[in-house]
Short mmCIF file of N, CA and C in Angstrom, two decimals:
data_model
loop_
_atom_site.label_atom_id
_atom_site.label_comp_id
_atom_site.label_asym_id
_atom_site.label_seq_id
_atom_site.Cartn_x
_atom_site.Cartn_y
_atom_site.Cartn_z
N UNK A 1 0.84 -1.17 0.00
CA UNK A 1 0.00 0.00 0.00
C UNK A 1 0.89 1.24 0.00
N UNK A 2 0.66 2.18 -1.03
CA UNK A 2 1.64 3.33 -1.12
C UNK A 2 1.40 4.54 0.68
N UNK A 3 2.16 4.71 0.57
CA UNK A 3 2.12 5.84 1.29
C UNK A 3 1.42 7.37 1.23
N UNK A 4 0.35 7.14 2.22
CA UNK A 4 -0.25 8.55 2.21
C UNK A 4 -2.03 7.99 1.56
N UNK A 5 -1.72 6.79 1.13
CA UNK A 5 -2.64 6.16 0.32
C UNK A 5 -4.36 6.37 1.40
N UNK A 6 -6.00 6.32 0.42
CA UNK A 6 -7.02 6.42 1.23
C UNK A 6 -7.46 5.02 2.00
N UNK A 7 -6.70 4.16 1.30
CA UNK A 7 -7.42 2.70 1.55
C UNK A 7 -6.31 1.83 2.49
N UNK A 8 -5.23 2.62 2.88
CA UNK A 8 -3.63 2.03 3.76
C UNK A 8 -4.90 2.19 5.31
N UNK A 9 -4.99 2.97 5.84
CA UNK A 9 -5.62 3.04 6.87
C UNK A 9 -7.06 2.22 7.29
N UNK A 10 -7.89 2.20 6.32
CA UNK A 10 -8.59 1.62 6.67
C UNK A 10 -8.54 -0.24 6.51
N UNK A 11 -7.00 -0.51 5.20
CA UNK A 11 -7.35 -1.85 5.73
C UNK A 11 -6.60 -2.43 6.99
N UNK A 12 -5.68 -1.54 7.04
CA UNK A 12 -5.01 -2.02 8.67
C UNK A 12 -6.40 -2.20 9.88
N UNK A 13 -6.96 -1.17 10.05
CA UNK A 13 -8.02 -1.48 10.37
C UNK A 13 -9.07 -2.73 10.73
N UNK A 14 -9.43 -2.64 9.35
CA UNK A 14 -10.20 -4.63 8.67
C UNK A 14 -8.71 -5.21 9.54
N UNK A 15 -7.64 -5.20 9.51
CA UNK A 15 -6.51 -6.21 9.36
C UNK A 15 -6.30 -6.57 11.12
N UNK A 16 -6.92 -5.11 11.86
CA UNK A 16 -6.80 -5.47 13.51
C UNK A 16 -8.39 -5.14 14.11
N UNK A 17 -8.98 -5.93 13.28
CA UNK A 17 -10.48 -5.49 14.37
C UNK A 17 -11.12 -6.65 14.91
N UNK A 18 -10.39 -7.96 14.90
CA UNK A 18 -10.46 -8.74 15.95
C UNK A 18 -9.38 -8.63 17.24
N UNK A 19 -8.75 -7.82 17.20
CA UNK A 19 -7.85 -7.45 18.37
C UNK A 19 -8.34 -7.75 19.78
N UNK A 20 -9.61 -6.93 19.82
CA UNK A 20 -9.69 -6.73 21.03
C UNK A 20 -10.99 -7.99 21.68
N UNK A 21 -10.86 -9.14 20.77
CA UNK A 21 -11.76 -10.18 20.88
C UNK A 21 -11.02 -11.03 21.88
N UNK A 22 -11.99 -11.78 23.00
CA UNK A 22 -11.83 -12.81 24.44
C UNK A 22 -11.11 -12.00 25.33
N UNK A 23 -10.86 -10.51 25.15
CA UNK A 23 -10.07 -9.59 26.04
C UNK A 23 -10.93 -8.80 27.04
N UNK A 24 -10.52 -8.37 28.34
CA UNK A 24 -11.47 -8.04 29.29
C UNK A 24 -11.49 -6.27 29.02
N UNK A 25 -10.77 -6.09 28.59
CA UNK A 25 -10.13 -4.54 29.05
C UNK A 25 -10.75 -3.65 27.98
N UNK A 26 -10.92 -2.49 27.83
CA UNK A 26 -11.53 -1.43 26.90
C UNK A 26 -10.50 -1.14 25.81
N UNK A 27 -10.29 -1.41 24.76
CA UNK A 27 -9.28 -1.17 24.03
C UNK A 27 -9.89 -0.08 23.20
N UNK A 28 -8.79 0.76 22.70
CA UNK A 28 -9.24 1.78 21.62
C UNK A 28 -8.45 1.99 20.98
N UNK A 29 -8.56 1.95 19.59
CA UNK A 29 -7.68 2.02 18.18
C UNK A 29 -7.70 3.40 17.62
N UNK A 30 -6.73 3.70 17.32
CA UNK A 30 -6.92 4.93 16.23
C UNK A 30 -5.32 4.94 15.87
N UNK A 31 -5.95 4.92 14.13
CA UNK A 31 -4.41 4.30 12.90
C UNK A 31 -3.39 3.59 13.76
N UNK A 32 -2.52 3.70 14.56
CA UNK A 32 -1.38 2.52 14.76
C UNK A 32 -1.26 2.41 15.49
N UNK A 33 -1.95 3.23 16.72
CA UNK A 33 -2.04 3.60 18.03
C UNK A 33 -3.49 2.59 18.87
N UNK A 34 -2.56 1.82 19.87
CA UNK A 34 -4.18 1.75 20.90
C UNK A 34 -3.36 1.79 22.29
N UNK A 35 -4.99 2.02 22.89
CA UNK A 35 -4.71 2.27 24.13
C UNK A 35 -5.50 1.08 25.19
N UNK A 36 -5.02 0.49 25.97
CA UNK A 36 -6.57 -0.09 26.46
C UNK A 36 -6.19 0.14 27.90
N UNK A 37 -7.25 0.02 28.22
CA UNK A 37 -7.89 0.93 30.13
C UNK A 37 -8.64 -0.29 30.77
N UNK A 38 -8.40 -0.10 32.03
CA UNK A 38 -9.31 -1.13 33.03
C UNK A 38 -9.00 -0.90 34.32
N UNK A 39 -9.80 -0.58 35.21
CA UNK A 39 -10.14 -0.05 36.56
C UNK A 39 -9.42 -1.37 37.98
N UNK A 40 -8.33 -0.91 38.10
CA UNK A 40 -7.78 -1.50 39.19
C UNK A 40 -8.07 -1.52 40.62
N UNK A 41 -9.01 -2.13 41.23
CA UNK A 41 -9.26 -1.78 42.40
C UNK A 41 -8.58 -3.34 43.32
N UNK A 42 -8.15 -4.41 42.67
CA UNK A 42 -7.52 -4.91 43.88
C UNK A 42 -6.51 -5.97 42.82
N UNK A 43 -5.97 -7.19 43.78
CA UNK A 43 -5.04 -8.27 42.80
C UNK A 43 -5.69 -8.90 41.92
N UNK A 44 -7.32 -9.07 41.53
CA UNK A 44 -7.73 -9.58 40.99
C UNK A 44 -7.75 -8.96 39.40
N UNK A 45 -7.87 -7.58 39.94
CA UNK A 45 -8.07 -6.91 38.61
C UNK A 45 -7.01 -6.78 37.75
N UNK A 46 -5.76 -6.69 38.60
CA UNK A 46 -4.20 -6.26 38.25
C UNK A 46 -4.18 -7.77 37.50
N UNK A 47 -4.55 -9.42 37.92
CA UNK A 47 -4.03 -10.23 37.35
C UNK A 47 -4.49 -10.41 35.84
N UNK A 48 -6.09 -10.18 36.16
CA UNK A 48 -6.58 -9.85 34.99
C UNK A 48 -6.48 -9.02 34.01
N UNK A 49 -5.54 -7.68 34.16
CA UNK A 49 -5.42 -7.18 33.13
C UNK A 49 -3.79 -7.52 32.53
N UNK A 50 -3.12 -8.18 33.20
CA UNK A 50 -1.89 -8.89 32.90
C UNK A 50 -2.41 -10.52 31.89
N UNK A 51 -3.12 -10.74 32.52
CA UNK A 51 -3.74 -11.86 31.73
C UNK A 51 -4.11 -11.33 30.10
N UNK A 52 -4.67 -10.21 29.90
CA UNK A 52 -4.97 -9.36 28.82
C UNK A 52 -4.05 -9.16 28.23
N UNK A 53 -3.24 -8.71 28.39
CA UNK A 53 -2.10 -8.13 27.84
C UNK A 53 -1.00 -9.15 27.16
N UNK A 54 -1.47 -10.24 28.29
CA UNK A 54 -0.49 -11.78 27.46
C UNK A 54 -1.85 -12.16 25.91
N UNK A 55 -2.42 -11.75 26.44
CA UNK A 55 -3.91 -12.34 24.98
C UNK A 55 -3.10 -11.61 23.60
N UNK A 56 -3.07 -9.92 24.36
CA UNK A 56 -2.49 -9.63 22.93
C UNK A 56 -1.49 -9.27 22.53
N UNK A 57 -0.14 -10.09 23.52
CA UNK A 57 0.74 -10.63 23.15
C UNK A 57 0.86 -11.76 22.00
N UNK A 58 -0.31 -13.05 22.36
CA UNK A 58 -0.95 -14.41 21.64
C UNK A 58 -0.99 -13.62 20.11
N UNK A 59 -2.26 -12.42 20.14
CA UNK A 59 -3.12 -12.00 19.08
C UNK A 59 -1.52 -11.78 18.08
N UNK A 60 -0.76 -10.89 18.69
CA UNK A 60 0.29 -10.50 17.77
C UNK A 60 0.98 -10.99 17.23
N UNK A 61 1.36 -12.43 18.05
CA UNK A 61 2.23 -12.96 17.42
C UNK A 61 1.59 -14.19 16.23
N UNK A 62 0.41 -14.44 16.34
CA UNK A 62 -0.68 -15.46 15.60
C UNK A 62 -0.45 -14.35 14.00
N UNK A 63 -0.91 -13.03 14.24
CA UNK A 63 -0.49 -11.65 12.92
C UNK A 63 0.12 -11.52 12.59
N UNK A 64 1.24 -12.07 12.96
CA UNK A 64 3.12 -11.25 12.86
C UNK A 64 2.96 -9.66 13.15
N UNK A 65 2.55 -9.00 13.74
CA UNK A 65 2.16 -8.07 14.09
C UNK A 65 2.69 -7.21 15.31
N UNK A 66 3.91 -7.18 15.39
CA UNK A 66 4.47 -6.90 16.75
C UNK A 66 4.42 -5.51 17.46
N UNK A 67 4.31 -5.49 18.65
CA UNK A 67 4.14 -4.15 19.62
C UNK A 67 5.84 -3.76 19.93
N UNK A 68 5.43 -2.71 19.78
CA UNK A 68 6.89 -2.16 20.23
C UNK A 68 6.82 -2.25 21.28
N UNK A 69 7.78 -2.83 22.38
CA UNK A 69 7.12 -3.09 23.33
C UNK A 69 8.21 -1.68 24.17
N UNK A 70 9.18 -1.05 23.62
CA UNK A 70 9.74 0.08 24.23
C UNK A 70 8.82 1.74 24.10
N UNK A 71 8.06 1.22 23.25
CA UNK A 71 7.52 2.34 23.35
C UNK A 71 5.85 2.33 24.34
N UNK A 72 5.62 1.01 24.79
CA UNK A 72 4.39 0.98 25.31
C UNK A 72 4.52 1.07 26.81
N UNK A 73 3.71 1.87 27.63
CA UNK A 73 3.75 2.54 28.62
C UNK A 73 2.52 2.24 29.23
N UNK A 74 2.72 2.24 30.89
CA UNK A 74 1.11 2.20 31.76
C UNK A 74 1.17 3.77 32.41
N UNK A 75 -0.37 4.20 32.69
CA UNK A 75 -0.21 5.36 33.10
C UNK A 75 -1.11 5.21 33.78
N UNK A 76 -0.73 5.30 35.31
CA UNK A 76 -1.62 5.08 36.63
C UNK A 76 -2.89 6.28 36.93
N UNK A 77 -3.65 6.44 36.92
CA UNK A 77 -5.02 7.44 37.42
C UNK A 77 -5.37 7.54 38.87
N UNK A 78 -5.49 8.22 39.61
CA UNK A 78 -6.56 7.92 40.20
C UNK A 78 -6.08 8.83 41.69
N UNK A 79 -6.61 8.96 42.91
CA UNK A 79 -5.73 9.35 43.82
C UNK A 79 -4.95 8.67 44.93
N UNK A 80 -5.11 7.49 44.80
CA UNK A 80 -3.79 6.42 45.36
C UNK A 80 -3.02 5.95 44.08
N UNK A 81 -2.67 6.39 43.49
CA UNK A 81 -1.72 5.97 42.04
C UNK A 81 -0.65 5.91 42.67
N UNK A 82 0.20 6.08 43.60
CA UNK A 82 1.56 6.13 43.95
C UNK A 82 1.03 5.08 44.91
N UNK A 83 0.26 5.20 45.68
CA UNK A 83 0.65 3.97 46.85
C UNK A 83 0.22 2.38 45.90
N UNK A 84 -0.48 2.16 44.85
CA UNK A 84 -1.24 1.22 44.36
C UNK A 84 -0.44 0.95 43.08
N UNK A 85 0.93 1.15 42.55
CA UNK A 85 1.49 1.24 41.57
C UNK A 85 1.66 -0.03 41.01
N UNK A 86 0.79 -0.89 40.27
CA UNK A 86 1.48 -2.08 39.62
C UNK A 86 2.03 -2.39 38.58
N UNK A 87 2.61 -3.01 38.48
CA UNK A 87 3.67 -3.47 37.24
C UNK A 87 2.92 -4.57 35.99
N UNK A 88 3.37 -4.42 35.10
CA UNK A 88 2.86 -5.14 34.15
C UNK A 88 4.07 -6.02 33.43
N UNK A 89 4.20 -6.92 31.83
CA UNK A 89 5.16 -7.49 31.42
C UNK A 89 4.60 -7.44 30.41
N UNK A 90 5.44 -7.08 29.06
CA UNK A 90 5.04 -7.54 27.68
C UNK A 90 6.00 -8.16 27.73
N UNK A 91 5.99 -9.39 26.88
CA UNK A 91 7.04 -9.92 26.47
C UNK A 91 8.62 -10.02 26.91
N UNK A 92 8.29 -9.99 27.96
CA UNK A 92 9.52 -10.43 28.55
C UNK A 92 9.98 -8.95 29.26
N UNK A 93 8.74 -7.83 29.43
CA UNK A 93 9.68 -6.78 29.62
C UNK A 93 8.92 -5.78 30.25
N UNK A 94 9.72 -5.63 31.50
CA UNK A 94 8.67 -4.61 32.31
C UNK A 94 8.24 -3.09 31.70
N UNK A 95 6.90 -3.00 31.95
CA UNK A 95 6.41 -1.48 31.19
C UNK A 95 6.68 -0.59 31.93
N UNK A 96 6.94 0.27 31.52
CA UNK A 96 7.59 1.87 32.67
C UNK A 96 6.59 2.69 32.33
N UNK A 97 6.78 3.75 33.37
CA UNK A 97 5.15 4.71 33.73
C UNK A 97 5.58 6.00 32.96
N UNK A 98 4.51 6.06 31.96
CA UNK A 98 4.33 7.02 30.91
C UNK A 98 4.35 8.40 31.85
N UNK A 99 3.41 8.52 32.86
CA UNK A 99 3.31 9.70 33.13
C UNK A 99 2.70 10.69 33.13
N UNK A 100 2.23 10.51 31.62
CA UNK A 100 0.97 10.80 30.39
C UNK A 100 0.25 11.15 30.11
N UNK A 101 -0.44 10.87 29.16
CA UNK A 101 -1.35 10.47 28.11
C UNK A 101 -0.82 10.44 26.47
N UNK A 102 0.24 9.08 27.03
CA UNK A 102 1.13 8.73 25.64
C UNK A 102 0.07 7.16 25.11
N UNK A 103 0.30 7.33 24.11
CA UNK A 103 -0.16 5.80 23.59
C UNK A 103 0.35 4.55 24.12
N UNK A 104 -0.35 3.69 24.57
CA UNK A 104 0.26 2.30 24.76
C UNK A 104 0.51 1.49 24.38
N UNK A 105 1.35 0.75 23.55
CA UNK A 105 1.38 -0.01 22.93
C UNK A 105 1.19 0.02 21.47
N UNK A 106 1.83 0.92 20.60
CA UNK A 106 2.03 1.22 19.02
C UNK A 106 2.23 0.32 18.60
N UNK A 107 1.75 -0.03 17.55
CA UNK A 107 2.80 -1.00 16.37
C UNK A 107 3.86 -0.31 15.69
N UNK A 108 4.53 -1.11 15.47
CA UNK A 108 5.88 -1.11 14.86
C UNK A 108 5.79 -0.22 12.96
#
């Protein structure tokens, strides 16, 4: 697909819109960028959204489709965000705190 092209964007699109399928978490796409969100209130939630995150680890690698995984970032909310700080793993690799409102998890 050339560059700059009307139809490059939308079939990436078609190409990731089972992404966010058997996944718990709110994902949101826009062109190469997603973000996905889910409300941490204890270990259950934290395992579960680690559990997520290995799914679309699965999803990516089933696509050849890989996440940069240096550029993907968690960004804590809320007003215990410092005492409640959890850690996540893509692929072998701990995510560091955006800080933000950077994208999470780009494709390549």
């Amino acid at each position: 697909m050339p560059q700059g092209s009307v139809l490059g964007p939308l079939l990436f699109l078609i190409y990731i819109n089972d992404l966010e399928e058997g996944i718990r978490i709110v994902l949101l796409k826009f062109a190469d960028d997603t973000k996905i969100f889910r409300k941490i209130s204890n270990s259950s939630d934290t395992r579960l959204l680690q559990e997520d995150l290995d799914a679309l680890v699965q999803w990516s690698k089933k696509w050849q489709m890989a996440f940069n995984v240096e550029k993907c970032k968690v960004m804590h909310m809320g007003k215990q965000k410092e005492e409640k700080a959890n850690y996540y793993i893509v692929k072998s690799m701990l995510l560091t705190d955006a800080g933000s409102s950077e994208p999470l998890c780009p494709y390549r």
